[in-house]
Amino acid sequence: MKTTFINQQGEHLILYFAGWGAPIELVSHLILPENHDLLICSDYRNLDFNVDLTHYQNMYLVAWSMGVWVAEQVIDFKLKSATAINGTSHPRHNQWGIPEVIFDGTLASLDADNYQKFVRRICGNRTNLQHYLAHPQRDFVEIKQELECLAKFLPSSKPSQFSWTKAIIGEQDRIFPVDNQLDFWQQKNVSIHLLEAPHYLFAQYQSWNELC
């Protein structure tokens, strides 16, 4: 995976695991708390996470969509909090994630045009779409390779080494069915926040403090 630091001088760290195919700039407008650094993880064509974070006093996780599962595969250290946004520990699952036939169909039919349809689905409305497309978009070949790799990685899932503390669920999510997310997170000891929003919802926030 790719890891990108925004600031490297604070005592505390926010780790953000992006969704599949998403530009890292989607969260560039979010204000960082004082004395905090930000580490953005993206491009999951491999799950190598080789970053020394031992000097941080407190670490806070925010993971979106497929990033929820990826974070569970690589994080084995203590977190102050962990927020899952429109995702679960089972991204390809008929009860707790994206229904298997839809996940597999997306992969099988993925081309540049269908990916743009996917982007429109995750954004849900024109304002959100404009916000999403205002940022540099990733190369489609890489995006397709990323989903192919994730599909291969999923069967060898590892159990999470940490506990989630908050789940934010967009009630207009057309990717991870809302009922599936609720069914999953209601089993866990997490605070569930329902928001009138689609799958991509970062435009509704102004700071990382709102998410952590």
GROMACS .gro file of C-alpha atoms in nm:
model
  212
    1MET     CA    1   0.000   0.000   0.000
    2LYS     CA    2   0.098   0.361  -0.030
    3THR     CA    3   0.152   0.565   0.285
    4THR     CA    4   0.157   0.944   0.276
    5PHE     CA    5   0.237   1.165   0.574
    6ILE     CA    6   0.073   1.505   0.611
    7ASN     CA    7   0.285   1.675   0.875
    8GLN     CA    8   0.550   1.483   1.063
    9GLN     CA    9   0.612   1.692   1.370
   10GLY     CA   10   0.326   1.626   1.612
   11GLU     CA   11   0.307   1.403   1.918
   12HIS     CA   12  -0.019   1.237   1.810
   13LEU     CA   13  -0.126   1.065   1.489
   14ILE     CA   14  -0.445   1.018   1.292
   15LEU     CA   15  -0.434   0.721   1.056
   16TYR     CA   16  -0.673   0.737   0.763
   17PHE     CA   17  -0.735   0.427   0.552
   18ALA     CA   18  -0.897   0.535   0.225
   19GLY     CA   19  -1.158   0.348   0.027
   20TRP     CA   20  -1.085   0.147  -0.287
   21GLY     CA   21  -0.977   0.367  -0.578
   22ALA     CA   22  -1.024   0.689  -0.385
   23PRO     CA   23  -0.790   0.987  -0.429
   24ILE     CA   24  -0.613   1.073  -0.105
   25GLU     CA   25  -0.696   1.441  -0.161
   26LEU     CA   26  -1.062   1.376  -0.074
   27VAL     CA   27  -0.979   1.452   0.289
   28SER     CA   28  -0.743   1.743   0.226
   29HIS     CA   29  -1.001   1.995   0.350
   30LEU     CA   30  -1.031   1.837   0.695
   31ILE     CA   31  -0.860   2.044   0.963
   32LEU     CA   32  -0.599   1.861   1.169
   33PRO     CA   33  -0.603   1.915   1.546
   34GLU     CA   34  -0.304   2.096   1.691
   35ASN     CA   35   0.001   1.875   1.753
   36HIS     CA   36  -0.137   1.595   1.533
   37ASP     CA   37   0.010   1.438   1.221
   38LEU     CA   38  -0.190   1.257   0.953
   39LEU     CA   39  -0.091   0.933   0.780
   40ILE     CA   40  -0.299   0.841   0.474
   41CYS     CA   41  -0.300   0.478   0.360
   42SER     CA   42  -0.425   0.395   0.010
   43ASP     CA   43  -0.372   0.182  -0.303
   44TYR     CA   44  -0.410  -0.167  -0.161
   45ARG     CA   45  -0.241  -0.363  -0.438
   46ASN     CA   46  -0.032  -0.501  -0.156
   47LEU     CA   47  -0.088  -0.491   0.218
   48ASP     CA   48   0.266  -0.401   0.321
   49PHE     CA   49   0.260  -0.155   0.610
   50ASN     CA   50   0.617  -0.069   0.700
   51VAL     CA   51   0.599   0.255   0.895
   52ASP     CA   52   0.758   0.325   1.233
   53LEU     CA   53   0.495   0.488   1.453
   54THR     CA   54   0.645   0.408   1.792
   55HIS     CA   55   0.718   0.771   1.881
   56TYR     CA   56   0.352   0.880   1.880
   57GLN     CA   57   0.181   0.919   2.217
   58ASN     CA   58  -0.173   0.855   2.090
   59MET     CA   59  -0.302   0.718   1.761
   60TYR     CA   60  -0.653   0.752   1.620
   61LEU     CA   61  -0.787   0.546   1.331
   62VAL     CA   62  -1.040   0.659   1.071
   63ALA     CA   63  -1.117   0.402   0.800
   64TRP     CA   64  -1.358   0.434   0.511
   65SER     CA   65  -1.528   0.160   0.310
   66MET     CA   66  -1.279  -0.109   0.207
   67GLY     CA   67  -1.025   0.065   0.428
   68VAL     CA   68  -1.208  -0.076   0.731
   69TRP     CA   69  -1.107  -0.429   0.637
   70VAL     CA   70  -0.755  -0.328   0.530
   71ALA     CA   71  -0.690  -0.154   0.861
   72GLU     CA   72  -0.778  -0.475   1.044
   73GLN     CA   73  -0.524  -0.667   0.839
   74VAL     CA   74  -0.225  -0.446   0.921
   75ILE     CA   75  -0.279  -0.270   1.255
   76ASP     CA   76  -0.142  -0.457   1.554
   77PHE     CA   77  -0.074  -0.167   1.791
   78LYS     CA   78  -0.275   0.025   2.048
   79LEU     CA   79  -0.526   0.285   1.929
   80LYS     CA   80  -0.691   0.563   2.126
   81SER     CA   81  -1.002   0.532   1.908
   82ALA     CA   82  -1.109   0.362   1.585
   83THR     CA   83  -1.385   0.493   1.360
   84ALA     CA   84  -1.532   0.289   1.073
   85ILE     CA   85  -1.714   0.484   0.802
   86ASN     CA   86  -1.953   0.304   0.566
   87GLY     CA   87  -1.772  -0.026   0.589
   88THR     CA   88  -1.743  -0.344   0.794
   89SER     CA   89  -1.497  -0.622   0.871
   90HIS     CA   90  -1.662  -0.829   0.596
   91PRO     CA   91  -1.663  -0.629   0.270
   92ARG     CA   92  -1.782  -0.925   0.061
   93HIS     CA   93  -2.065  -1.076   0.266
   94ASN     CA   94  -2.435  -1.123   0.207
   95GLN     CA   95  -2.533  -1.031   0.562
   96TRP     CA   96  -2.261  -0.793   0.684
   97GLY     CA   97  -2.110  -0.635   0.375
   98ILE     CA   98  -2.151  -0.589   0.001
   99PRO     CA   99  -2.363  -0.881  -0.129
  100GLU     CA  100  -2.134  -1.135  -0.293
  101VAL     CA  101  -2.304  -1.127  -0.633
  102ILE     CA  102  -2.268  -0.747  -0.647
  103PHE     CA  103  -1.905  -0.751  -0.536
  104ASP     CA  104  -1.817  -1.021  -0.790
  105GLY     CA  105  -2.019  -0.852  -1.064
  106THR     CA  106  -1.842  -0.521  -1.006
  107LEU     CA  107  -1.506  -0.690  -1.045
  108ALA     CA  108  -1.607  -0.893  -1.351
  109SER     CA  109  -1.754  -0.599  -1.542
  110LEU     CA  110  -1.512  -0.329  -1.430
  111ASP     CA  111  -1.405  -0.092  -1.704
  112ALA     CA  112  -1.347   0.284  -1.713
  113ASP     CA  113  -1.712   0.363  -1.786
  114ASN     CA  114  -1.845   0.136  -1.512
  115TYR     CA  115  -1.599   0.285  -1.266
  116GLN     CA  116  -1.737   0.632  -1.337
  117LYS     CA  117  -2.086   0.493  -1.270
  118PHE     CA  118  -1.952   0.359  -0.941
  119VAL     CA  119  -1.818   0.703  -0.850
  120ARG     CA  120  -2.159   0.855  -0.918
  121ARG     CA  121  -2.320   0.591  -0.696
  122ILE     CA  122  -2.089   0.654  -0.404
  123CYS     CA  123  -2.140   1.031  -0.430
  124GLY     CA  124  -2.517   1.013  -0.447
  125ASN     CA  125  -2.579   1.371  -0.557
  126ARG     CA  126  -2.434   1.637  -0.785
  127THR     CA  127  -2.277   1.847  -0.511
  128ASN     CA  128  -2.091   1.548  -0.368
  129LEU     CA  129  -1.984   1.439  -0.716
  130GLN     CA  130  -1.842   1.782  -0.793
  131HIS     CA  131  -1.646   1.773  -0.468
  132TYR     CA  132  -1.513   1.425  -0.550
  133LEU     CA  133  -1.414   1.508  -0.909
  134ALA     CA  134  -1.249   1.836  -0.810
  135HIS     CA  135  -0.951   1.631  -0.690
  136PRO     CA  136  -0.690   1.453  -0.905
  137GLN     CA  137  -0.820   1.109  -0.999
  138ARG     CA  138  -0.613   0.793  -0.984
  139ASP     CA  139  -0.514   0.595  -1.292
  140PHE     CA  140  -0.789   0.347  -1.383
  141VAL     CA  141  -0.546   0.062  -1.453
  142GLU     CA  142  -0.417   0.090  -1.096
  143ILE     CA  143  -0.772   0.108  -0.961
  144LYS     CA  144  -0.870  -0.213  -1.141
  145GLN     CA  145  -0.556  -0.390  -1.024
  146GLU     CA  146  -0.632  -0.280  -0.670
  147LEU     CA  147  -0.977  -0.439  -0.669
  148GLU     CA  148  -0.839  -0.758  -0.825
  149CYS     CA  149  -0.578  -0.778  -0.549
  150LEU     CA  150  -0.830  -0.709  -0.274
  151ALA     CA  151  -1.054  -0.986  -0.405
  152LYS     CA  152  -0.757  -1.225  -0.379
  153PHE     CA  153  -0.665  -1.106  -0.030
  154LEU     CA  154  -1.014  -1.133   0.121
  155PRO     CA  155  -1.028  -1.514   0.165
  156SER     CA  156  -0.722  -1.500   0.393
  157SER     CA  157  -0.864  -1.239   0.631
  158LYS     CA  158  -0.709  -1.209   0.975
  159PRO     CA  159  -0.915  -1.126   1.284
  160SER     CA  160  -0.883  -0.771   1.407
  161GLN     CA  161  -0.618  -0.697   1.671
  162PHE     CA  162  -0.805  -0.391   1.797
  163SER     CA  163  -1.160  -0.286   1.884
  164TRP     CA  164  -1.363  -0.034   1.688
  165THR     CA  165  -1.514   0.245   1.897
  166LYS     CA  166  -1.742   0.423   1.648
  167ALA     CA  167  -1.928   0.337   1.327
  168ILE     CA  168  -2.057   0.614   1.101
  169ILE     CA  169  -2.325   0.494   0.859
  170GLY     CA  170  -2.465   0.698   0.572
  171GLU     CA  171  -2.836   0.627   0.544
  172GLN     CA  172  -2.816   0.677   0.165
  173ASP     CA  173  -2.523   0.438   0.116
  174ARG     CA  174  -2.568   0.246  -0.211
  175ILE     CA  175  -2.249   0.040  -0.178
  176PHE     CA  176  -2.256  -0.120   0.168
  177PRO     CA  177  -2.628  -0.176   0.236
  178VAL     CA  178  -2.732   0.016   0.546
  179ASP     CA  179  -2.914  -0.283   0.697
  180ASN     CA  180  -2.602  -0.496   0.656
  181GLN     CA  181  -2.388  -0.236   0.828
  182LEU     CA  182  -2.636  -0.206   1.114
  183ASP     CA  183  -2.662  -0.583   1.147
  184PHE     CA  184  -2.285  -0.606   1.179
  185TRP     CA  185  -2.212  -0.312   1.409
  186GLN     CA  186  -2.502  -0.373   1.646
  187GLN     CA  187  -2.322  -0.691   1.754
  188LYS     CA  188  -2.020  -0.486   1.857
  189ASN     CA  189  -1.971  -0.255   2.151
  190VAL     CA  190  -1.946   0.054   1.932
  191SER     CA  191  -2.120   0.389   1.913
  192ILE     CA  192  -2.329   0.397   1.593
  193HIS     CA  193  -2.387   0.733   1.425
  194LEU     CA  194  -2.646   0.745   1.146
  195LEU     CA  195  -2.603   1.032   0.902
  196GLU     CA  196  -2.820   1.146   0.615
  197ALA     CA  197  -2.546   1.093   0.358
  198PRO     CA  198  -2.431   0.863   0.075
  199HIS     CA  199  -2.129   0.632   0.077
  200TYR     CA  200  -1.890   0.924   0.019
  201LEU     CA  201  -1.962   1.169   0.299
  202PHE     CA  202  -1.642   1.359   0.377
  203ALA     CA  203  -1.773   1.678   0.219
  204GLN     CA  204  -2.011   1.704   0.515
  205TYR     CA  205  -1.725   1.733   0.763
  206GLN     CA  206  -1.479   2.012   0.835
  207SER     CA  207  -1.229   1.857   1.077
  208TRP     CA  208  -1.077   1.528   1.186
  209ASN     CA  209  -1.203   1.589   1.538
  210GLU     CA  210  -1.555   1.524   1.411
  211LEU     CA  211  -1.454   1.178   1.290
  212CYS     CA  212  -1.220   1.052   1.561
   0.00000   0.00000   0.00000
